[in-house]
Amino acid sequence: MVGDDGHPVYNPEAQAARDGLIETLCAMPPIMSALDALLEHFGHDNVSEVTGRTKRLITASDGRQKLESRSARTSQAEAAAFMAGKKRILVFSDAGGTGRSYHASLDAANQEQRVHLLLEPGWRADRAIQGLGRTHRTHQATTPLFRPVTTDCKGELRFTSTIARRLDSLGALTRGQRQTGGQGLFDPADNLESEYACAALLSWFDLLAAGKLASITLDDFQHRTGLELVDKDGVLKDEMPPIQRWLNRILALPIALQNSIFEEFLALIETRVSAAREAGRLDVGVETILVDKATLIDDIVLRTDPGTGATSHLLTIEIARRRTPVSLERILRIAESDASACFMVNAKSGKPALRTRARALMEEKEGTPIPRVELMRPTRNEYMREDDLFESSWAAVERDVFCDAWSHEVEAAREKVDSETVRLATGLLLPIWSALPSDHLAVNRIVDGEGRSWLGRLVFDDHVPQLFTKLGIDRSEALPASAVAKAVASGRSIDLSHPFPSTVKRSIVNGSPRIELVGCPADRLPWLKSIGCFTEIIQYRTRLFIPVGQVEAILERLLADPSQLAA
């Protein structure tokens, strides 16, 4: 408001509120930086600081603060004190990470396992890799644990995802595999600039324009971010803002609104990543399979290059590995820290699981959230939709019942050694890439306890005959009944040509898994039922099933006795 004399008119109440706010802010203690907070909490006598600071303010034993001068030689002494075990905590920055090693060297007195907390990584992946490499080197007693540190502000994922993307791309350039740069720190769903994230953003724009998002409206989003998403007719533009610009504009929004938008966006990403993972199309770079023992059983040369003499091989390797189950103490700590945790036991199998809330999926057309839960098992984790959980055999139990079941399964898992035979296509793979199965594109590295490793693509038993046929290799490879049963149990469909063309697959009938035999001749149903199969008429169609507990035995009779099919 402006008075008749042209001077502004002030509101005394607003002025008093402003002065009171300034007075309160000035009376509050300053927020410490992460470095000063660590020194204050643990004490400068327990923390080695290797940074580029020439002066720092420390608190003496009498509680008085004093200014301490530091030199390059001070940083050397601090690093030596950590490696000697005199100080158990080390804080170093870019300036303090050049030319030094902080790993658990076999030549150092301090050989404890390093827990490397990555705080404020910045924007340059090469510097982040340099910092991670200071604690992970050869000639070390133990490998470090890398733990990125973030707050609960969803917008901070913007910075972490940039480092994840650049670490992965730099690893692909330096070592030929994406996992090297990121050290396996990040899940594909954590990368907010991946192809799945870009596709999810387009779905988010469509839902925003249709008014199906609960976080914000189209007009409010355009007003707050300055992004123009629609033309003068109110239709979404063909050229939408790139995901980098969208992420940067999101950072300018209030924290609560940021979190709401990111929850919806991450749900769309998780939906796409989960679908790709279930279909076997998720590109995760090179996956390392650590085993206790690996024995090479067979080596078949698939192709020899006429120009260079390089060869492609199909290796048959028998691997054995012990499981490392989660201890009861650790799962109880997780349960105590999560208010949504619930102790569960499967009524059919008696197996325990800790149920926690997982990130929801989102229906892409209507924007409807699909709630999910995570079932933490002793040796693995499973994700399940809440609706499917209610229809399953999982039931909530008391803590004592859960603890007994968990301890029993942990003991059984530790005593059990899992052995299996895998086939690995290795060597010069590019010329034979099109002949390899297209439903499992992951590249794996098998590493045994002796340090030997094999790099290539896994080939399942049911794909071997087709691989030999495509490459023109005259070698018959009969698929045993045990291999067929194992492949079907894992969710794959197996086509059989003997004794008649048919398909064995896993089906869900009335919410229960079954093994189904599809494509059998109608006149062979009596013989198939005589060897143990059974039929059901579902929706006016006769379907043939194999009892789950007798799959291998029935398949052995089916594959080994073709004479019974004679008319």
Short mmCIF file of C-alpha atoms in Angstrom, two decimals, residues 58-443:
data_model
loop_
_atom_site.label_atom_id
_atom_site.label_comp_id
_atom_site.label_asym_id
_atom_site.label_seq_id
_atom_site.Cartn_x
_atom_site.Cartn_y
_atom_site.Cartn_z
CA ILE A 58 38.86 -27.50 17.94
CA THR A 59 37.51 -27.97 21.46
CA ALA A 60 40.14 -28.64 24.12
CA SER A 61 39.73 -30.97 27.09
CA ASP A 62 38.70 -28.06 29.33
CA GLY A 63 35.85 -27.15 26.96
CA ARG A 64 37.54 -24.06 25.54
CA GLN A 65 37.88 -23.64 21.78
CA LYS A 66 41.11 -22.73 20.08
CA LEU A 67 42.31 -22.17 16.54
CA GLU A 68 44.72 -24.83 15.31
CA SER A 69 47.07 -24.36 12.36
CA ARG A 70 47.70 -27.30 10.03
CA SER A 71 50.27 -28.07 7.35
CA ALA A 72 50.82 -30.76 4.73
CA ARG A 73 52.95 -32.70 7.23
CA THR A 74 50.00 -32.69 9.66
CA SER A 75 47.87 -34.58 7.13
CA GLN A 76 50.65 -37.15 6.69
CA ALA A 77 50.79 -37.69 10.45
CA GLU A 78 46.99 -38.04 10.64
CA ALA A 79 46.96 -40.66 7.85
CA ALA A 80 49.79 -42.57 9.55
CA ALA A 81 47.89 -42.53 12.85
CA PHE A 82 44.87 -44.13 11.15
CA MET A 83 46.89 -46.80 9.37
CA ALA A 84 48.66 -47.59 12.66
CA GLY A 85 45.35 -48.04 14.47
CA LYS A 86 45.83 -45.10 16.84
CA LYS A 87 42.76 -43.37 15.40
CA ARG A 88 39.90 -45.55 14.17
CA ILE A 89 38.05 -42.88 12.17
CA LEU A 90 39.39 -41.20 9.04
CA VAL A 91 37.81 -38.27 7.20
CA PHE A 92 39.38 -37.28 3.88
CA SER A 93 38.37 -35.00 1.02
CA ASP A 94 39.47 -34.60 -2.58
CA ALA A 95 42.49 -32.64 -1.41
CA GLY A 96 43.38 -35.39 1.06
CA GLY A 97 42.75 -38.32 -1.26
CA THR A 98 45.47 -37.71 -3.80
CA GLY A 99 48.38 -40.12 -3.73
CA ARG A 100 47.41 -41.86 -0.47
CA SER A 101 46.04 -45.29 0.40
CA TYR A 102 43.75 -46.08 3.31
CA HIS A 103 42.95 -49.75 2.57
CA ALA A 104 43.40 -52.62 5.05
CA SER A 105 46.94 -53.27 3.86
CA LEU A 106 48.68 -56.42 5.01
CA ASP A 107 51.68 -54.23 5.83
CA ALA A 108 49.71 -51.91 8.12
CA ALA A 109 48.90 -52.40 11.79
CA ASN A 110 45.26 -51.46 11.26
CA GLN A 111 43.82 -54.31 9.17
CA GLU A 112 40.20 -53.90 10.27
CA GLN A 113 37.55 -53.88 7.58
CA ARG A 114 36.98 -50.38 6.27
CA VAL A 115 33.41 -49.03 6.12
CA HIS A 116 33.61 -46.28 3.52
CA LEU A 117 30.78 -43.73 3.86
CA LEU A 118 30.42 -41.74 0.63
CA LEU A 119 29.25 -38.27 1.72
CA GLU A 120 28.78 -35.31 -0.64
CA PRO A 121 30.20 -37.10 -3.72
CA GLY A 122 29.92 -34.02 -5.95
CA TRP A 123 29.28 -34.19 -9.68
CA ARG A 124 32.48 -35.74 -11.07
CA ALA A 125 32.49 -39.52 -11.31
CA ASP A 126 36.24 -39.74 -11.77
CA ARG A 127 36.84 -38.06 -8.41
CA ALA A 128 34.26 -40.30 -6.74
CA ILE A 129 36.03 -43.35 -8.16
CA GLN A 130 39.36 -42.00 -6.95
CA GLY A 131 37.97 -41.63 -3.44
CA LEU A 132 36.46 -45.13 -3.46
CA GLY A 133 39.75 -46.53 -4.71
CA ARG A 134 41.63 -45.23 -1.67
CA THR A 135 40.13 -47.95 0.54
CA HIS A 136 39.90 -50.79 -2.00
CA ARG A 137 43.22 -51.98 -3.34
CA THR A 138 45.29 -55.09 -3.80
CA HIS A 139 47.34 -56.64 -0.99
CA GLN A 140 44.59 -56.02 1.57
CA ALA A 141 43.30 -58.12 4.44
CA THR A 142 39.60 -57.40 3.84
CA THR A 143 37.51 -55.65 1.22
CA PRO A 144 35.71 -52.47 2.32
CA LEU A 145 31.97 -51.83 2.62
CA PHE A 146 30.82 -48.87 0.51
CA ARG A 147 27.80 -47.01 1.88
CA PRO A 148 26.45 -43.88 0.11
CA VAL A 149 24.89 -41.46 2.61
CA THR A 150 21.80 -39.43 1.74
CA THR A 151 19.06 -37.64 3.64
CA ASP A 152 15.35 -38.44 3.42
CA CYS A 153 14.89 -35.63 0.89
CA LYS A 154 13.90 -37.30 -2.37
CA GLY A 155 15.46 -34.52 -4.39
CA GLU A 156 18.88 -35.64 -3.20
CA LEU A 157 18.42 -38.72 -5.40
CA ARG A 158 19.07 -36.30 -8.26
CA PHE A 159 22.70 -35.95 -7.22
CA THR A 160 23.21 -39.58 -6.26
CA SER A 161 21.71 -40.81 -9.54
CA THR A 162 24.06 -38.58 -11.54
CA ILE A 163 27.04 -40.13 -9.78
CA ALA A 164 25.56 -43.60 -10.33
CA ARG A 165 25.13 -42.97 -14.05
CA ARG A 166 28.59 -41.51 -14.50
CA LEU A 167 30.25 -44.20 -12.39
CA ASP A 168 28.59 -46.88 -14.49
CA SER A 169 29.44 -45.24 -17.82
CA LEU A 170 33.05 -44.64 -16.71
CA GLY A 171 33.30 -48.27 -15.63
CA ALA A 172 32.06 -49.37 -19.06
CA LEU A 173 34.82 -47.32 -20.72
CA THR A 174 37.68 -48.34 -18.43
CA ARG A 175 36.97 -52.03 -17.84
CA GLY A 176 34.41 -52.99 -20.45
CA GLN A 177 31.72 -53.68 -17.87
CA ARG A 178 29.30 -51.36 -16.14
CA GLN A 179 29.50 -52.94 -12.71
CA THR A 180 33.16 -51.99 -12.27
CA GLY A 181 32.63 -48.25 -11.96
CA GLY A 182 29.65 -48.37 -9.65
CA GLN A 183 31.02 -51.29 -7.60
CA GLY A 184 27.45 -52.67 -7.56
CA LEU A 185 26.35 -49.82 -5.28
CA PHE A 186 23.29 -48.84 -7.28
CA ASP A 187 20.20 -50.68 -8.47
CA PRO A 188 18.87 -49.89 -11.98
CA ALA A 189 15.82 -48.33 -10.31
CA ASP A 190 18.14 -45.82 -8.55
CA ASN A 191 19.37 -44.33 -11.83
CA LEU A 192 17.03 -41.41 -12.53
CA GLU A 193 18.47 -40.85 -16.02
CA SER A 194 18.19 -44.39 -17.40
CA GLU A 195 16.00 -45.46 -20.31
CA TYR A 196 13.43 -46.76 -17.82
CA ALA A 197 13.34 -43.35 -16.08
CA CYS A 198 12.93 -41.50 -19.40
CA ALA A 199 10.02 -43.73 -20.36
CA ALA A 200 8.51 -43.34 -16.87
CA LEU A 201 8.72 -39.55 -17.18
CA LEU A 202 6.62 -39.60 -20.35
CA SER A 203 4.02 -41.68 -18.49
CA TRP A 204 4.18 -39.15 -15.62
CA PHE A 205 3.50 -36.28 -18.05
CA ASP A 206 0.50 -38.14 -19.50
CA LEU A 207 -0.94 -38.77 -16.03
CA LEU A 208 -0.31 -35.13 -15.08
CA ALA A 209 -2.15 -33.85 -18.14
CA ALA A 210 -5.05 -36.23 -17.46
CA GLY A 211 -5.33 -34.98 -13.86
CA LYS A 212 -4.70 -38.42 -12.36
CA LEU A 213 -1.79 -37.51 -10.07
CA ALA A 214 -2.37 -36.75 -6.41
CA SER A 215 0.78 -34.68 -5.91
CA ILE A 216 0.18 -31.66 -8.16
CA THR A 217 -2.00 -30.34 -10.97
CA LEU A 218 -0.86 -29.42 -14.47
CA ASP A 219 -1.39 -25.66 -14.06
CA ASP A 220 0.30 -25.57 -10.67
CA PHE A 221 3.28 -27.57 -11.97
CA GLN A 222 3.75 -25.28 -14.97
CA HIS A 223 3.47 -22.19 -12.76
CA ARG A 224 5.96 -23.44 -10.15
CA THR A 225 8.59 -24.87 -12.53
CA GLY A 226 8.24 -22.58 -15.54
CA LEU A 227 8.04 -25.61 -17.86
CA GLU A 228 5.49 -25.34 -20.68
CA LEU A 229 4.07 -28.81 -21.28
CA VAL A 230 0.97 -28.01 -23.37
CA ASP A 231 0.30 -25.88 -26.41
CA LYS A 232 -2.32 -23.16 -26.74
CA ASP A 233 -5.02 -25.80 -27.30
CA GLY A 234 -4.19 -27.58 -24.04
CA VAL A 235 -2.60 -30.61 -25.75
CA LEU A 236 0.73 -32.05 -24.62
CA LYS A 237 3.59 -30.92 -26.83
CA ASP A 238 5.47 -33.39 -28.99
CA GLU A 239 8.82 -32.18 -27.63
CA MET A 240 8.72 -32.63 -23.87
CA PRO A 241 11.43 -31.25 -21.52
CA PRO A 242 14.40 -33.62 -21.10
CA ILE A 243 14.64 -35.49 -17.83
CA GLN A 244 17.71 -33.51 -16.70
CA ARG A 245 15.79 -30.21 -16.93
CA TRP A 246 12.75 -31.74 -15.22
CA LEU A 247 14.88 -33.02 -12.33
CA ASN A 248 16.58 -29.65 -11.88
CA ARG A 249 13.24 -27.82 -11.77
CA ILE A 250 11.88 -30.30 -9.19
CA LEU A 251 14.68 -29.27 -6.81
CA ALA A 252 13.19 -25.76 -6.58
CA LEU A 253 9.89 -27.06 -5.15
CA PRO A 254 9.08 -27.35 -1.42
CA ILE A 255 10.43 -30.52 0.22
CA ALA A 256 7.00 -32.09 0.87
CA LEU A 257 5.96 -31.53 -2.75
CA GLN A 258 9.31 -32.89 -3.97
CA ASN A 259 8.79 -36.09 -2.01
CA SER A 260 5.24 -36.56 -3.34
CA ILE A 261 6.31 -36.12 -6.96
CA PHE A 262 9.34 -38.39 -6.55
CA GLU A 263 7.23 -41.12 -4.94
CA GLU A 264 4.99 -41.19 -8.02
CA PHE A 265 7.93 -40.99 -10.41
CA LEU A 266 9.89 -43.73 -8.64
CA ALA A 267 6.79 -45.95 -8.60
CA LEU A 268 6.59 -45.66 -12.39
CA ILE A 269 10.30 -46.48 -12.72
CA GLU A 270 9.99 -49.47 -10.38
CA THR A 271 7.04 -50.77 -12.42
CA ARG A 272 9.09 -50.74 -15.62
CA VAL A 273 12.23 -52.15 -14.01
CA SER A 274 10.27 -54.96 -12.35
CA ALA A 275 8.63 -55.88 -15.65
CA ALA A 276 12.00 -55.92 -17.41
CA ARG A 277 13.55 -58.01 -14.63
CA GLU A 278 10.74 -60.59 -14.75
CA ALA A 279 10.99 -60.80 -18.55
CA GLY A 280 14.78 -61.26 -18.41
CA ARG A 281 15.41 -58.04 -20.38
CA LEU A 282 16.91 -55.96 -17.57
CA ASP A 283 20.39 -54.80 -18.56
CA VAL A 284 22.46 -54.86 -15.37
CA GLY A 285 25.87 -55.17 -17.00
CA VAL A 286 28.09 -57.97 -15.77
CA GLU A 287 26.79 -59.97 -12.81
CA THR A 288 29.35 -61.79 -10.69
CA ILE A 289 28.46 -65.24 -9.33
CA LEU A 290 30.69 -66.03 -6.33
CA VAL A 291 31.03 -69.76 -5.63
CA ASP A 292 33.11 -71.82 -3.22
CA LYS A 293 34.19 -74.38 -5.81
CA ALA A 294 33.93 -74.60 -9.60
CA THR A 295 34.88 -77.67 -11.67
CA LEU A 296 35.13 -77.60 -15.47
CA ILE A 297 33.38 -80.72 -16.76
CA ASP A 298 33.16 -80.18 -20.53
CA ASP A 299 34.50 -77.74 -23.13
CA ILE A 300 32.85 -77.69 -26.58
CA VAL A 301 34.25 -75.50 -29.35
CA LEU A 302 31.28 -73.79 -31.00
CA ARG A 303 33.10 -71.78 -33.65
CA THR A 304 36.60 -70.95 -34.83
CA ASP A 305 37.14 -67.65 -36.62
CA PRO A 306 38.74 -68.30 -40.02
CA GLY A 307 40.70 -65.04 -39.98
CA THR A 308 42.06 -64.73 -36.46
CA GLY A 309 41.69 -68.27 -35.15
CA ALA A 310 39.76 -67.02 -32.11
CA THR A 311 37.33 -69.57 -30.73
CA SER A 312 33.91 -69.61 -29.09
CA HIS A 313 33.29 -72.23 -26.39
CA LEU A 314 30.41 -73.76 -24.48
CA LEU A 315 31.67 -74.67 -21.03
CA THR A 316 29.91 -77.02 -18.64
CA ILE A 317 30.85 -76.05 -15.08
CA GLU A 318 29.77 -77.68 -11.84
CA ILE A 319 29.55 -75.07 -9.09
CA ALA A 320 29.08 -75.45 -5.35
CA ARG A 321 28.36 -72.62 -2.93
CA ARG A 322 27.27 -72.22 0.63
CA ARG A 323 24.46 -69.91 1.52
CA THR A 324 25.03 -66.96 3.84
CA PRO A 325 21.71 -66.52 5.66
CA VAL A 326 20.74 -63.40 7.60
CA SER A 327 21.24 -63.94 11.31
CA LEU A 328 18.36 -63.72 13.77
CA GLU A 329 19.99 -60.78 15.58
CA ARG A 330 20.19 -58.74 12.38
CA ILE A 331 16.61 -59.42 11.28
CA LEU A 332 15.33 -58.46 14.74
CA ARG A 333 17.22 -55.16 14.55
CA ILE A 334 15.59 -54.50 11.18
CA ALA A 335 12.18 -55.31 12.65
CA GLU A 336 12.71 -52.93 15.58
CA SER A 337 13.72 -50.05 13.31
CA ASP A 338 10.74 -50.45 10.94
CA ALA A 339 7.30 -49.66 12.32
CA SER A 340 5.60 -51.49 9.42
CA ALA A 341 7.48 -54.77 10.03
CA CYS A 342 5.45 -57.88 10.80
CA PHE A 343 6.56 -61.42 11.66
CA MET A 344 5.15 -63.97 9.18
CA VAL A 345 5.24 -67.75 8.74
CA ASN A 346 3.95 -69.70 5.75
CA ALA A 347 1.23 -72.09 6.90
CA LYS A 348 2.09 -74.68 4.23
CA SER A 349 5.90 -74.72 4.30
CA GLY A 350 6.51 -73.39 7.82
CA LYS A 351 9.12 -70.95 6.43
CA PRO A 352 9.49 -67.56 8.17
CA ALA A 353 9.68 -64.08 6.65
CA LEU A 354 9.75 -60.50 7.89
CA ARG A 355 7.15 -58.43 6.07
CA THR A 356 8.01 -54.79 5.43
CA ARG A 357 6.46 -52.16 3.20
CA ALA A 358 8.04 -51.84 -0.24
CA ARG A 359 7.83 -49.08 -2.81
CA ALA A 360 4.47 -49.28 -4.58
CA LEU A 361 4.05 -49.84 -8.27
CA MET A 362 1.81 -47.59 -10.34
CA GLU A 363 -0.75 -48.44 -13.00
CA GLU A 364 0.43 -46.39 -15.98
CA LYS A 365 -2.95 -45.69 -17.56
CA GLU A 366 -4.95 -44.63 -14.52
CA GLY A 367 -2.15 -43.67 -12.12
CA THR A 368 -3.52 -45.99 -9.45
CA PRO A 369 -0.90 -47.05 -6.89
CA ILE A 370 -0.39 -50.81 -6.45
CA PRO A 371 0.76 -51.45 -2.85
CA ARG A 372 3.55 -54.00 -2.41
CA VAL A 373 5.33 -55.67 0.49
CA GLU A 374 8.81 -57.10 0.80
CA LEU A 375 9.25 -60.53 2.41
CA MET A 376 12.74 -60.78 3.88
CA ARG A 377 13.72 -64.45 4.01
CA PRO A 378 16.89 -65.93 5.56
CA THR A 379 18.55 -66.42 2.15
CA ARG A 380 16.64 -64.12 -0.20
CA ASN A 381 14.08 -61.33 -0.49
CA GLU A 382 10.76 -61.52 -2.30
CA TYR A 383 8.34 -58.82 -3.43
CA MET A 384 4.59 -59.42 -3.48
CA ARG A 385 1.51 -57.32 -4.09
CA GLU A 386 -0.64 -56.82 -1.02
CA ASP A 387 -3.68 -58.38 -2.72
CA ASP A 388 -1.65 -61.50 -3.55
CA LEU A 389 -0.35 -61.66 0.03
CA PHE A 390 -3.88 -61.83 1.45
CA GLU A 391 -4.67 -64.78 -0.83
CA SER A 392 -1.46 -66.65 0.03
CA SER A 393 -0.59 -68.93 2.95
CA TRP A 394 1.45 -66.28 4.78
CA ALA A 395 0.08 -65.46 8.23
CA ALA A 396 1.21 -63.17 11.05
CA VAL A 397 2.70 -64.92 14.11
CA GLU A 398 4.15 -64.03 17.49
CA ARG A 399 7.80 -63.07 17.89
CA ASP A 400 8.76 -66.34 19.65
CA VAL A 401 7.29 -68.51 16.88
CA PHE A 402 9.08 -66.42 14.26
CA CYS A 403 12.42 -66.62 16.08
CA ASP A 404 12.24 -70.42 16.36
CA ALA A 405 11.39 -70.85 12.69
CA TRP A 406 14.08 -68.36 11.59
CA SER A 407 16.82 -69.99 13.71
CA HIS A 408 15.89 -73.43 12.40
CA GLU A 409 16.07 -72.34 8.75
CA VAL A 410 19.35 -70.44 9.31
CA GLU A 411 20.99 -73.55 10.77
CA ALA A 412 19.71 -75.69 7.90
CA ALA A 413 20.94 -73.18 5.30
CA ARG A 414 24.43 -72.98 6.80
CA GLU A 415 24.87 -76.75 6.67
CA LYS A 416 23.59 -77.06 3.11
CA VAL A 417 25.90 -76.78 0.10
CA ASP A 418 24.05 -75.98 -3.15
CA SER A 419 25.50 -77.76 -6.18
CA GLU A 420 24.41 -77.23 -9.75
CA THR A 421 25.73 -77.56 -13.27
CA VAL A 422 25.70 -74.50 -15.51
CA ARG A 423 26.65 -73.93 -19.13
CA LEU A 424 28.54 -70.80 -20.10
CA ALA A 425 29.10 -69.51 -23.63
CA THR A 426 32.48 -67.80 -23.58
CA GLY A 427 35.30 -66.72 -25.85
CA LEU A 428 34.50 -64.79 -29.05
CA LEU A 429 30.76 -64.25 -28.59
CA LEU A 430 29.92 -61.54 -31.12
CA PRO A 431 29.76 -63.83 -34.20
CA ILE A 432 27.47 -66.31 -32.39
CA TRP A 433 25.42 -63.73 -30.44
CA SER A 434 22.31 -64.20 -32.59
CA ALA A 435 22.42 -67.97 -32.01
CA LEU A 436 22.37 -67.58 -28.22
CA PRO A 437 19.00 -67.51 -26.40
CA SER A 438 17.23 -64.16 -26.58
CA ASP A 439 15.24 -64.46 -23.34
CA HIS A 440 18.24 -64.20 -21.00
CA LEU A 441 20.69 -61.47 -22.01
CA ALA A 442 22.70 -61.11 -18.80
CA VAL A 443 26.48 -61.48 -18.92
#
